[in-house]
Coordinates of C-alpha atoms in Angstrom, one line a residue:
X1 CA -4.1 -0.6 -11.2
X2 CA -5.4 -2.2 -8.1
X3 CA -3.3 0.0 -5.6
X4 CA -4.3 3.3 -7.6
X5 CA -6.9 3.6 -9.8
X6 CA -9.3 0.8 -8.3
X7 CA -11.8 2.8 -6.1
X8 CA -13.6 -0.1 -4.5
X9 CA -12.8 -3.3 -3.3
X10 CA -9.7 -5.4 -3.9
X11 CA -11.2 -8.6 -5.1
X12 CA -10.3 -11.2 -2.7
X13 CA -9.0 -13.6 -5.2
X14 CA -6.2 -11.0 -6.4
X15 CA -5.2 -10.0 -3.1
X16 CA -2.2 -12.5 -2.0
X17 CA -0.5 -10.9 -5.7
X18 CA -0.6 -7.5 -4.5
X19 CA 2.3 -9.1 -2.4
X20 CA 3.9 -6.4 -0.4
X21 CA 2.9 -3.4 -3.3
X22 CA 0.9 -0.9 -1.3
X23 CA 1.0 1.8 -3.7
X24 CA 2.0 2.0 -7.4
X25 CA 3.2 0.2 -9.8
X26 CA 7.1 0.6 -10.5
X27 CA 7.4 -2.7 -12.5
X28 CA 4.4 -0.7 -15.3
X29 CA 7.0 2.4 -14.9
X30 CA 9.9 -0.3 -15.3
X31 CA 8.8 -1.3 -18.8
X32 CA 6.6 1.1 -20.2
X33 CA 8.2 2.4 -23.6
X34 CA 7.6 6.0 -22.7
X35 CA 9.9 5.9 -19.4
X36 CA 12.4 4.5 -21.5
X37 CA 14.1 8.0 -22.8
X38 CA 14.7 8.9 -19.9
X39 CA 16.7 5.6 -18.9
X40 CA 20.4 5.8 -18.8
X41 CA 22.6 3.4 -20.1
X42 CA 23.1 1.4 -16.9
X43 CA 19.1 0.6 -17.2
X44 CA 18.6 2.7 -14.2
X45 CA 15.7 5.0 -15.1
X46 CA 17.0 8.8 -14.3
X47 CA 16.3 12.6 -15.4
X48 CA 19.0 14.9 -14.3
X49 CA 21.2 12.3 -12.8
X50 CA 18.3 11.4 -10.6
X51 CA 16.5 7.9 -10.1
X52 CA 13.4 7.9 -10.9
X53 CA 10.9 5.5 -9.0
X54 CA 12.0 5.1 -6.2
X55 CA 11.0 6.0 -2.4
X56 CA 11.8 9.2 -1.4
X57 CA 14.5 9.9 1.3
X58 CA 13.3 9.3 4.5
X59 CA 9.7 7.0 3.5
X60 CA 11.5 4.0 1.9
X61 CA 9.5 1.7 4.2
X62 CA 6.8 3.1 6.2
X63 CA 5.5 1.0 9.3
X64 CA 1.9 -0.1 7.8
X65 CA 0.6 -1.4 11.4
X66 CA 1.2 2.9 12.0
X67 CA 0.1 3.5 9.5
X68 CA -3.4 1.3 9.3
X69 CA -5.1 3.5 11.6
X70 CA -4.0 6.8 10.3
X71 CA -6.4 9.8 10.4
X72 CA -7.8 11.9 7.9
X73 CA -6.2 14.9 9.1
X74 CA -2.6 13.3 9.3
X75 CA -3.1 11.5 6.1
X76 CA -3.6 15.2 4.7
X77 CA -0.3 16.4 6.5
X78 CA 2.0 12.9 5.8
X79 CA 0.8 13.0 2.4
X80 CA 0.2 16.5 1.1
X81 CA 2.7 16.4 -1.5
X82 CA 2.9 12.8 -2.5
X83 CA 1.1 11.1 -5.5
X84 CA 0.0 8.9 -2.7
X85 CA -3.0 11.2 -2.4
X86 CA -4.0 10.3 -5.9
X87 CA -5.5 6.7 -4.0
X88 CA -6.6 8.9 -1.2
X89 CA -6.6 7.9 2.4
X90 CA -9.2 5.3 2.0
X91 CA -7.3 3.5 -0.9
X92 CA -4.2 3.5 1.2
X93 CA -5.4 2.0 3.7
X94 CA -7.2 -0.7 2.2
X95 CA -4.0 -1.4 0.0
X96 CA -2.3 -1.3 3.5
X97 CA -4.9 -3.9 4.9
X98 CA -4.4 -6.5 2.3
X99 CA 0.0 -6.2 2.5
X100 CA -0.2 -6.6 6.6
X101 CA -2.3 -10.0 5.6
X102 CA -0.2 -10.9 3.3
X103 CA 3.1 -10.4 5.1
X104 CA 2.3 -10.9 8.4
X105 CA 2.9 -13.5 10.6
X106 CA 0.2 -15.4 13.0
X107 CA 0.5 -14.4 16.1
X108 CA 1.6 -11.1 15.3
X109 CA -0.6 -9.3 18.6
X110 CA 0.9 -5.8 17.5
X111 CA -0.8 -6.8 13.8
X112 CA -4.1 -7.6 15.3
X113 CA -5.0 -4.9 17.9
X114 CA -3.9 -2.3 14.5
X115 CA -6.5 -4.5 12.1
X116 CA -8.7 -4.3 14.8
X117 CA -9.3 -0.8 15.5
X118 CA -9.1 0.1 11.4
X119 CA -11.7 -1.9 11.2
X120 CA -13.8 0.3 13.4
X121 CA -12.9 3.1 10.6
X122 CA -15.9 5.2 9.8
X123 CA -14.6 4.4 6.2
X124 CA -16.1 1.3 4.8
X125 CA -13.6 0.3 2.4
X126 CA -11.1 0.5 5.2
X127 CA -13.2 -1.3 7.5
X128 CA -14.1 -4.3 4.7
X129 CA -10.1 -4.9 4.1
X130 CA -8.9 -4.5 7.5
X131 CA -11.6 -7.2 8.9
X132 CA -10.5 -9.9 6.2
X133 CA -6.8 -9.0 6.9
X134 CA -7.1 -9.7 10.6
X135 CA -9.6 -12.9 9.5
X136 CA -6.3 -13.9 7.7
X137 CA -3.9 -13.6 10.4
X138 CA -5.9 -15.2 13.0
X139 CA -7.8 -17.7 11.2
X140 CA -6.1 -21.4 12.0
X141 CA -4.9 -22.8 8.9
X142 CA -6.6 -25.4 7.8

């Protein structure tokens, strides 16, 4: 829910359990009792021989510090036939934000100088999650 059909703001306090999930939400697709005709004996989800829910060939792991700062117009062209329009850009990217915090290390310059420029995005909601992730990833522990 909070990668895809949330339209505003992660609340802070669920944020470190998003994890590394930046979009979707395989383990609903995993269990849901409608997926399960399709599931092959193995367990393995499939239709036609094919797994289902998984990355496709060629995006299994993008680079999120790429892709925090992103543009519209290549959003459009990356993304013009992936359900990962459904969150649109500016859900993306704030899902984006909140996985570079919580996987990044301190320290990480490459990190910072992407957090900071994403959160010059004309985009609020980009520019909301990509202040607190680089407030996470600087910020001395304490």
């Amino acid at each position: 829910y909070l990668t895809i059909e949330l339209k505003g703001s992660i609340p802070e306090d669920l944020r470190p359990q998003i994890g590394e999930w930046v979009f979707g939400c395989d383990v609903c697709q995993q269990v849901c009792p409608w997926n399960q005709r399709f599931a092959d004996p193995s367990g393995e989800a499939s239709l036609a021989g094919e797994q289902l829910f998984s990355p496709r060939a060629g995006v299994p792991r993008p680079d999120l510090i790429d892709e925090i700062t992103i543009s519209p117009e290549e959003f459009n062209q990356k993304f013009k036939k992936s359900p990962i329009k459904r969150a649109k850009r500016r859900g993306y990217l704030r899902s984006a934000a909140v996985v570079i915090a919580n996987t990044t290390r301190k320290g990480d310059r490459r990190a910072e100088e992407a957090l900071q420029r994403a959160a010059l995005d004309p985009e609020p909601l980009i520019r909301e999650h990509a202040a607190w992730a680089f407030e996470k990833i600087t910020k001395p522990e304490q």
